[in-house]
mmCIF file with all atom_site columns, C-alpha atoms and ligand atoms in Angstrom:
data_model
loop_
_atom_site.group_PDB
_atom_site.id
_atom_site.type_symbol
_atom_site.label_atom_id
_atom_site.label_alt_id
_atom_site.label_comp_id
_atom_site.label_asym_id
_atom_site.label_entity_id
_atom_site.label_seq_id
_atom_site.pdbx_PDB_ins_code
_atom_site.Cartn_x
_atom_site.Cartn_y
_atom_site.Cartn_z
_atom_site.occupancy
_atom_site.B_iso_or_equiv
_atom_site.pdbx_formal_charge
_atom_site.auth_seq_id
_atom_site.auth_comp_id
_atom_site.auth_asym_id
_atom_site.auth_atom_id
_atom_site.pdbx_PDB_model_num
ATOM   1   C  CA  . MET A 1 1   ? -38.746 -52.127 21.740 1.00 72.00 ? 396  MET A CA  1
ATOM   2   C  CA  . ALA A 1 2   ? -36.795 -49.110 20.463 1.00 87.00 ? 397  ALA A CA  1
ATOM   3   C  CA  . GLY A 1 3   ? -35.491 -49.650 16.957 1.00 95.00 ? 398  GLY A CA  1
ATOM   4   C  CA  . GLU A 1 4   ? -37.869 -52.477 16.043 1.00 96.00 ? 399  GLU A CA  1
ATOM   5   C  CA  . PRO A 1 5   ? -39.493 -52.386 12.563 1.00 96.00 ? 400  PRO A CA  1
ATOM   6   C  CA  . GLN A 1 6   ? -42.985 -50.862 12.471 1.00 97.00 ? 401  GLN A CA  1
ATOM   7   C  CA  . ALA A 1 7   ? -45.535 -52.570 10.217 1.00 95.00 ? 402  ALA A CA  1
ATOM   8   C  CA  . ASP A 1 8   ? -47.137 -49.294 9.136  1.00 97.00 ? 403  ASP A CA  1
ATOM   9   C  CA  . CYS A 1 9   ? -43.897 -47.393 8.439  1.00 98.00 ? 404  CYS A CA  1
ATOM   10  C  CA  . LEU A 1 10  ? -43.038 -46.543 4.821  1.00 98.00 ? 405  LEU A CA  1
ATOM   11  C  CA  . PHE A 1 11  ? -39.286 -46.336 5.452  1.00 98.00 ? 406  PHE A CA  1
ATOM   12  C  CA  . CYS A 1 12  ? -39.227 -49.651 7.344  1.00 98.00 ? 407  CYS A CA  1
ATOM   13  C  CA  . LYS A 1 13  ? -40.842 -51.098 4.179  1.00 98.00 ? 408  LYS A CA  1
ATOM   14  C  CA  . ILE A 1 14  ? -38.067 -49.554 2.051  1.00 98.00 ? 409  ILE A CA  1
ATOM   15  C  CA  . VAL A 1 15  ? -35.481 -51.118 4.395  1.00 98.00 ? 410  VAL A CA  1
ATOM   16  C  CA  . ALA A 1 16  ? -37.250 -54.473 4.048  1.00 98.00 ? 411  ALA A CA  1
ATOM   17  C  CA  . GLY A 1 17  ? -37.413 -54.128 0.251  1.00 97.00 ? 412  GLY A CA  1
ATOM   18  C  CA  . SER A 1 18  ? -41.213 -54.388 0.081  1.00 97.00 ? 413  SER A CA  1
ATOM   19  C  CA  . VAL A 1 19  ? -41.414 -50.780 -1.223 1.00 98.00 ? 414  VAL A CA  1
ATOM   20  C  CA  . PRO A 1 20  ? -38.954 -50.020 -4.035 1.00 98.00 ? 415  PRO A CA  1
ATOM   21  C  CA  . ALA A 1 21  ? -36.512 -47.095 -3.878 1.00 98.00 ? 416  ALA A CA  1
ATOM   22  C  CA  . THR A 1 22  ? -33.563 -45.809 -5.863 1.00 98.00 ? 417  THR A CA  1
ATOM   23  C  CA  . VAL A 1 23  ? -30.855 -46.756 -3.390 1.00 98.00 ? 418  VAL A CA  1
ATOM   24  C  CA  . VAL A 1 24  ? -27.566 -44.890 -3.798 1.00 98.00 ? 419  VAL A CA  1
ATOM   25  C  CA  . ARG A 1 25  ? -25.701 -46.243 -0.757 1.00 98.00 ? 420  ARG A CA  1
ATOM   26  C  CA  . GLU A 1 26  ? -26.235 -48.957 1.815  1.00 98.00 ? 421  GLU A CA  1
ATOM   27  C  CA  . THR A 1 27  ? -24.244 -49.913 4.904  1.00 98.00 ? 422  THR A CA  1
ATOM   28  C  CA  . GLU A 1 28  ? -24.863 -52.481 7.638  1.00 98.00 ? 423  GLU A CA  1
ATOM   29  C  CA  . THR A 1 29  ? -26.878 -49.894 9.560  1.00 98.00 ? 424  THR A CA  1
ATOM   30  C  CA  . THR A 1 30  ? -28.143 -47.317 7.020  1.00 98.00 ? 425  THR A CA  1
ATOM   31  C  CA  . VAL A 1 31  ? -29.777 -46.895 3.603  1.00 98.00 ? 426  VAL A CA  1
ATOM   32  C  CA  . ALA A 1 32  ? -29.607 -43.800 1.358  1.00 99.00 ? 427  ALA A CA  1
ATOM   33  C  CA  . PHE A 1 33  ? -32.104 -43.394 -1.481 1.00 99.00 ? 428  PHE A CA  1
ATOM   34  C  CA  . ARG A 1 34  ? -33.341 -40.626 -3.773 1.00 99.00 ? 429  ARG A CA  1
ATOM   35  C  CA  . ASP A 1 35  ? -36.389 -38.684 -2.638 1.00 99.00 ? 430  ASP A CA  1
ATOM   36  C  CA  . ILE A 1 36  ? -39.460 -39.457 -4.753 1.00 98.00 ? 431  ILE A CA  1
ATOM   37  C  CA  . ASN A 1 37  ? -40.287 -35.719 -4.951 1.00 98.00 ? 432  ASN A CA  1
ATOM   38  C  CA  . PRO A 1 38  ? -36.864 -34.052 -5.232 1.00 98.00 ? 433  PRO A CA  1
ATOM   39  C  CA  . GLN A 1 39  ? -36.520 -30.441 -4.130 1.00 98.00 ? 434  GLN A CA  1
ATOM   40  C  CA  . ALA A 1 40  ? -32.998 -30.038 -5.556 1.00 98.00 ? 435  ALA A CA  1
ATOM   41  C  CA  . PRO A 1 41  ? -30.797 -31.815 -8.137 1.00 98.00 ? 436  PRO A CA  1
ATOM   42  C  CA  . THR A 1 42  ? -29.375 -33.811 -5.230 1.00 98.00 ? 437  THR A CA  1
ATOM   43  C  CA  . HIS A 1 43  ? -32.112 -34.828 -2.813 1.00 98.00 ? 438  HIS A CA  1
ATOM   44  C  CA  . VAL A 1 44  ? -31.264 -38.033 -1.010 1.00 99.00 ? 439  VAL A CA  1
ATOM   45  C  CA  . LEU A 1 45  ? -32.729 -39.410 2.212  1.00 99.00 ? 440  LEU A CA  1
ATOM   46  C  CA  . VAL A 1 46  ? -30.392 -41.196 4.618  1.00 99.00 ? 441  VAL A CA  1
ATOM   47  C  CA  . ILE A 1 47  ? -32.146 -43.417 7.137  1.00 98.00 ? 442  ILE A CA  1
ATOM   48  C  CA  . PRO A 1 48  ? -31.089 -45.798 9.886  1.00 98.00 ? 443  PRO A CA  1
ATOM   49  C  CA  . LYS A 1 49  ? -32.315 -49.318 9.138  1.00 98.00 ? 444  LYS A CA  1
ATOM   50  C  CA  . ALA A 1 50  ? -33.694 -49.431 12.686 1.00 98.00 ? 445  ALA A CA  1
ATOM   51  C  CA  . HIS A 1 51  ? -36.878 -47.492 13.373 1.00 98.00 ? 446  HIS A CA  1
ATOM   52  C  CA  . TYR A 1 52  ? -36.699 -44.340 15.495 1.00 98.00 ? 447  TYR A CA  1
ATOM   53  C  CA  . PRO A 1 53  ? -39.419 -41.729 15.011 1.00 98.00 ? 448  PRO A CA  1
ATOM   54  C  CA  . ASP A 1 54  ? -37.154 -38.701 14.670 1.00 98.00 ? 449  ASP A CA  1
ATOM   55  C  CA  . ALA A 1 55  ? -33.556 -37.514 14.834 1.00 98.00 ? 450  ALA A CA  1
ATOM   56  C  CA  . ALA A 1 56  ? -33.652 -36.580 18.520 1.00 98.00 ? 451  ALA A CA  1
ATOM   57  C  CA  . SER A 1 57  ? -34.895 -40.007 19.652 1.00 98.00 ? 452  SER A CA  1
ATOM   58  C  CA  . LEU A 1 58  ? -32.335 -41.646 17.357 1.00 98.00 ? 453  LEU A CA  1
ATOM   59  C  CA  . ALA A 1 59  ? -29.504 -39.594 18.877 1.00 98.00 ? 454  ALA A CA  1
ATOM   60  C  CA  . ALA A 1 60  ? -30.722 -40.197 22.438 1.00 98.00 ? 455  ALA A CA  1
ATOM   61  C  CA  . GLN A 1 61  ? -31.290 -43.937 22.108 1.00 98.00 ? 456  GLN A CA  1
ATOM   62  C  CA  . ALA A 1 62  ? -28.692 -44.963 19.507 1.00 98.00 ? 457  ALA A CA  1
ATOM   63  C  CA  . PRO A 1 63  ? -25.949 -42.324 19.287 1.00 98.00 ? 458  PRO A CA  1
ATOM   64  C  CA  . GLN A 1 64  ? -23.576 -44.456 17.197 1.00 98.00 ? 459  GLN A CA  1
ATOM   65  C  CA  . LEU A 1 65  ? -26.380 -45.002 14.684 1.00 98.00 ? 460  LEU A CA  1
ATOM   66  C  CA  . ALA A 1 66  ? -27.025 -41.245 14.565 1.00 98.00 ? 461  ALA A CA  1
ATOM   67  C  CA  . ALA A 1 67  ? -23.342 -40.794 13.788 1.00 98.00 ? 462  ALA A CA  1
ATOM   68  C  CA  . ASP A 1 68  ? -23.616 -43.417 11.026 1.00 98.00 ? 463  ASP A CA  1
ATOM   69  C  CA  . VAL A 1 69  ? -26.463 -41.421 9.428  1.00 98.00 ? 464  VAL A CA  1
ATOM   70  C  CA  . LEU A 1 70  ? -24.447 -38.179 9.541  1.00 98.00 ? 465  LEU A CA  1
ATOM   71  C  CA  . ARG A 1 71  ? -21.361 -39.847 8.108  1.00 98.00 ? 466  ARG A CA  1
ATOM   72  C  CA  . GLU A 1 72  ? -23.429 -41.332 5.280  1.00 98.00 ? 467  GLU A CA  1
ATOM   73  C  CA  . ALA A 1 73  ? -24.952 -37.910 4.546  1.00 98.00 ? 468  ALA A CA  1
ATOM   74  C  CA  . GLY A 1 74  ? -21.423 -36.677 3.909  1.00 98.00 ? 469  GLY A CA  1
ATOM   75  C  CA  . GLU A 1 75  ? -20.625 -39.704 1.732  1.00 98.00 ? 470  GLU A CA  1
ATOM   76  C  CA  . VAL A 1 76  ? -23.768 -39.085 -0.361 1.00 98.00 ? 471  VAL A CA  1
ATOM   77  C  CA  . ALA A 1 77  ? -22.747 -35.447 -0.857 1.00 98.00 ? 472  ALA A CA  1
ATOM   78  C  CA  . ALA A 1 78  ? -19.278 -36.527 -1.945 1.00 98.00 ? 473  ALA A CA  1
ATOM   79  C  CA  . GLU A 1 79  ? -20.627 -39.127 -4.381 1.00 98.00 ? 474  GLU A CA  1
ATOM   80  C  CA  . ASP A 1 80  ? -23.044 -36.578 -5.879 1.00 98.00 ? 475  ASP A CA  1
ATOM   81  C  CA  . LYS A 1 81  ? -20.178 -34.043 -6.107 1.00 98.00 ? 476  LYS A CA  1
ATOM   82  C  CA  . VAL A 1 82  ? -21.949 -31.278 -4.180 1.00 98.00 ? 477  VAL A CA  1
ATOM   83  C  CA  . VAL A 1 83  ? -19.343 -30.795 -1.457 1.00 98.00 ? 478  VAL A CA  1
ATOM   84  C  CA  . GLY A 1 84  ? -17.547 -28.037 -3.354 1.00 98.00 ? 479  GLY A CA  1
ATOM   85  C  CA  . THR A 1 85  ? -20.698 -25.996 -4.000 1.00 98.00 ? 480  THR A CA  1
ATOM   86  C  CA  . GLY A 1 86  ? -22.207 -26.735 -0.587 1.00 98.00 ? 481  GLY A CA  1
ATOM   87  C  CA  . TYR A 1 87  ? -25.131 -28.808 0.547  1.00 98.00 ? 482  TYR A CA  1
ATOM   88  C  CA  . ARG A 1 88  ? -27.615 -28.935 3.375  1.00 98.00 ? 483  ARG A CA  1
ATOM   89  C  CA  . VAL A 1 89  ? -28.508 -31.759 5.795  1.00 98.00 ? 484  VAL A CA  1
ATOM   90  C  CA  . VAL A 1 90  ? -32.020 -31.349 7.215  1.00 98.00 ? 485  VAL A CA  1
ATOM   91  C  CA  . PHE A 1 91  ? -33.970 -33.304 9.822  1.00 98.00 ? 486  PHE A CA  1
ATOM   92  C  CA  . ASN A 1 92  ? -37.560 -32.078 9.759  1.00 98.00 ? 487  ASN A CA  1
ATOM   93  C  CA  . THR A 1 93  ? -38.888 -32.831 13.233 1.00 98.00 ? 488  THR A CA  1
ATOM   94  C  CA  . GLY A 1 94  ? -42.603 -32.699 13.967 1.00 98.00 ? 489  GLY A CA  1
ATOM   95  C  CA  . ALA A 1 95  ? -45.540 -32.156 11.625 1.00 98.00 ? 490  ALA A CA  1
ATOM   96  C  CA  . GLY A 1 96  ? -45.311 -28.399 12.138 1.00 97.00 ? 491  GLY A CA  1
ATOM   97  C  CA  . ALA A 1 97  ? -41.818 -28.447 10.625 1.00 97.00 ? 492  ALA A CA  1
ATOM   98  C  CA  . GLY A 1 98  ? -42.876 -30.576 7.662  1.00 96.00 ? 493  GLY A CA  1
ATOM   99  C  CA  . GLN A 1 99  ? -42.111 -34.081 8.936  1.00 98.00 ? 494  GLN A CA  1
ATOM   100 C  CA  . THR A 1 100 ? -44.441 -36.488 7.153  1.00 98.00 ? 495  THR A CA  1
ATOM   101 C  CA  . VAL A 1 101 ? -42.629 -39.812 7.659  1.00 98.00 ? 496  VAL A CA  1
ATOM   102 C  CA  . PHE A 1 102 ? -41.990 -40.642 11.309 1.00 98.00 ? 497  PHE A CA  1
ATOM   103 C  CA  . HIS A 1 103 ? -38.881 -42.764 10.767 1.00 98.00 ? 498  HIS A CA  1
ATOM   104 C  CA  . ALA A 1 104 ? -35.771 -40.639 11.305 1.00 98.00 ? 499  ALA A CA  1
ATOM   105 C  CA  . HIS A 1 105 ? -34.217 -39.425 8.062  1.00 98.00 ? 500  HIS A CA  1
ATOM   106 C  CA  . ALA A 1 106 ? -31.670 -36.869 6.947  1.00 99.00 ? 501  ALA A CA  1
ATOM   107 C  CA  . HIS A 1 107 ? -32.448 -34.955 3.775  1.00 98.00 ? 502  HIS A CA  1
ATOM   108 C  CA  . VAL A 1 108 ? -29.261 -34.252 1.808  1.00 99.00 ? 503  VAL A CA  1
ATOM   109 C  CA  . LEU A 1 109 ? -29.947 -31.321 -0.536 1.00 98.00 ? 504  LEU A CA  1
ATOM   110 C  CA  . GLY A 1 110 ? -27.535 -29.783 -3.011 1.00 98.00 ? 505  GLY A CA  1
ATOM   111 C  CA  . GLY A 1 111 ? -26.776 -28.931 -6.599 1.00 98.00 ? 506  GLY A CA  1
ATOM   112 C  CA  . ARG A 1 112 ? -28.540 -25.552 -6.562 1.00 98.00 ? 507  ARG A CA  1
ATOM   113 C  CA  . GLY A 1 113 ? -28.410 -22.357 -4.545 1.00 97.00 ? 508  GLY A CA  1
ATOM   114 C  CA  . LEU A 1 114 ? -29.952 -22.812 -1.094 1.00 97.00 ? 509  LEU A CA  1
ATOM   115 C  CA  . GLU A 1 115 ? -31.633 -19.855 0.586  1.00 95.00 ? 510  GLU A CA  1
ATOM   116 C  CA  . TRP A 1 116 ? -31.106 -18.923 4.221  1.00 97.00 ? 511  TRP A CA  1
ATOM   117 C  CA  . PRO A 1 117 ? -33.214 -18.828 6.310  1.00 95.00 ? 512  PRO A CA  1
ATOM   118 C  CA  . PRO A 1 118 ? -35.084 -21.855 4.922  1.00 92.00 ? 513  PRO A CA  1
ATOM   119 C  CA  . GLY A 1 119 ? -38.832 -21.578 4.360  1.00 83.00 ? 514  GLY A CA  1
HETATM 120 P  P1  . 5GP B 2 .   ? -40.326 -35.416 5.659  1.00 59.30 ? 1681 5GP B P1  1
HETATM 121 O  O1  . 5GP B 2 .   ? -41.448 -34.619 5.031  1.00 59.30 ? 1681 5GP B O1  1
HETATM 122 O  O2  . 5GP B 2 .   ? -40.877 -36.413 6.661  1.00 59.30 ? 1681 5GP B O2  1
HETATM 123 O  O3  . 5GP B 2 .   ? -39.202 -34.604 6.223  1.00 59.30 ? 1681 5GP B O3  1
HETATM 124 O  O4  . 5GP B 2 .   ? -39.650 -36.226 4.485  1.00 59.30 ? 1681 5GP B O4  1
HETATM 125 C  C1  . 5GP B 2 .   ? -40.242 -37.341 3.887  1.00 59.30 ? 1681 5GP B C1  1
HETATM 126 C  C2  . 5GP B 2 .   ? -39.747 -37.391 2.488  1.00 59.30 ? 1681 5GP B C2  1
HETATM 127 O  O5  . 5GP B 2 .   ? -40.033 -38.675 1.973  1.00 59.30 ? 1681 5GP B O5  1
HETATM 128 C  C3  . 5GP B 2 .   ? -40.404 -36.386 1.544  1.00 59.30 ? 1681 5GP B C3  1
HETATM 129 O  O6  . 5GP B 2 .   ? -39.415 -35.506 1.006  1.00 59.30 ? 1681 5GP B O6  1
HETATM 130 C  C4  . 5GP B 2 .   ? -41.071 -37.254 0.484  1.00 59.30 ? 1681 5GP B C4  1
HETATM 131 O  O7  . 5GP B 2 .   ? -40.974 -36.721 -0.816 1.00 59.30 ? 1681 5GP B O7  1
HETATM 132 C  C5  . 5GP B 2 .   ? -40.314 -38.562 0.614  1.00 59.30 ? 1681 5GP B C5  1
HETATM 133 N  N1  . 5GP B 2 .   ? -41.089 -39.729 0.257  1.00 59.30 ? 1681 5GP B N1  1
HETATM 134 C  C6  . 5GP B 2 .   ? -42.382 -39.980 0.593  1.00 59.30 ? 1681 5GP B C6  1
HETATM 135 N  N2  . 5GP B 2 .   ? -42.765 -41.174 0.113  1.00 59.30 ? 1681 5GP B N2  1
HETATM 136 C  C7  . 5GP B 2 .   ? -41.670 -41.687 -0.532 1.00 59.30 ? 1681 5GP B C7  1
HETATM 137 C  C8  . 5GP B 2 .   ? -41.438 -42.914 -1.232 1.00 59.30 ? 1681 5GP B C8  1
HETATM 138 O  O8  . 5GP B 2 .   ? -42.292 -43.798 -1.349 1.00 59.30 ? 1681 5GP B O8  1
HETATM 139 N  N3  . 5GP B 2 .   ? -40.203 -43.091 -1.781 1.00 59.30 ? 1681 5GP B N3  1
HETATM 140 C  C9  . 5GP B 2 .   ? -39.219 -42.139 -1.674 1.00 59.30 ? 1681 5GP B C9  1
HETATM 141 N  N4  . 5GP B 2 .   ? -38.051 -42.417 -2.267 1.00 59.30 ? 1681 5GP B N4  1
HETATM 142 N  N5  . 5GP B 2 .   ? -39.407 -40.977 -1.006 1.00 59.30 ? 1681 5GP B N5  1
HETATM 143 C  C10 . 5GP B 2 .   ? -40.609 -40.762 -0.450 1.00 59.30 ? 1681 5GP B C10 1
HETATM 144 ZN ZN1 . ZN  B 3 .   ? -39.718 -47.187 10.275 1.00 59.30 ? 1682 ZN  B ZN1 1
#
């Protein structure tokens, strides 16, 4: 069923607590934790606790949960004090775009200059 935990999913394991993570925020529906391989001074991943493979399926099947993830991305940016200098929220979608974990997640990147267009 959509949203059910997947046994082989790294981020479902982080939600369950069986894989450790540096959690910066948690709500009833979301978890935000620091990326293990940060690409900027602020690099936090915001995930829905429920499993959806990517942002589009999350938005299509659970729009309120997608909104929760976006709201939390903004809260993370505020807590890390990167709102004033600007930050980026990225959903890599598909292996060709760099998605390696197929549990929807927003990257929140900030604290340094960010090039446009992205690589
Ligand atoms: P993607 O490449 O799918 O857009 O993003 C996956 C992200 O998860 C990568 O930036 C990667 O560094 C991060 N990541 C992979 N394994 C772990 C882990 O075990 N813990 C944490 N905190 N981040 C991870
Ligand atoms: Zn998952």
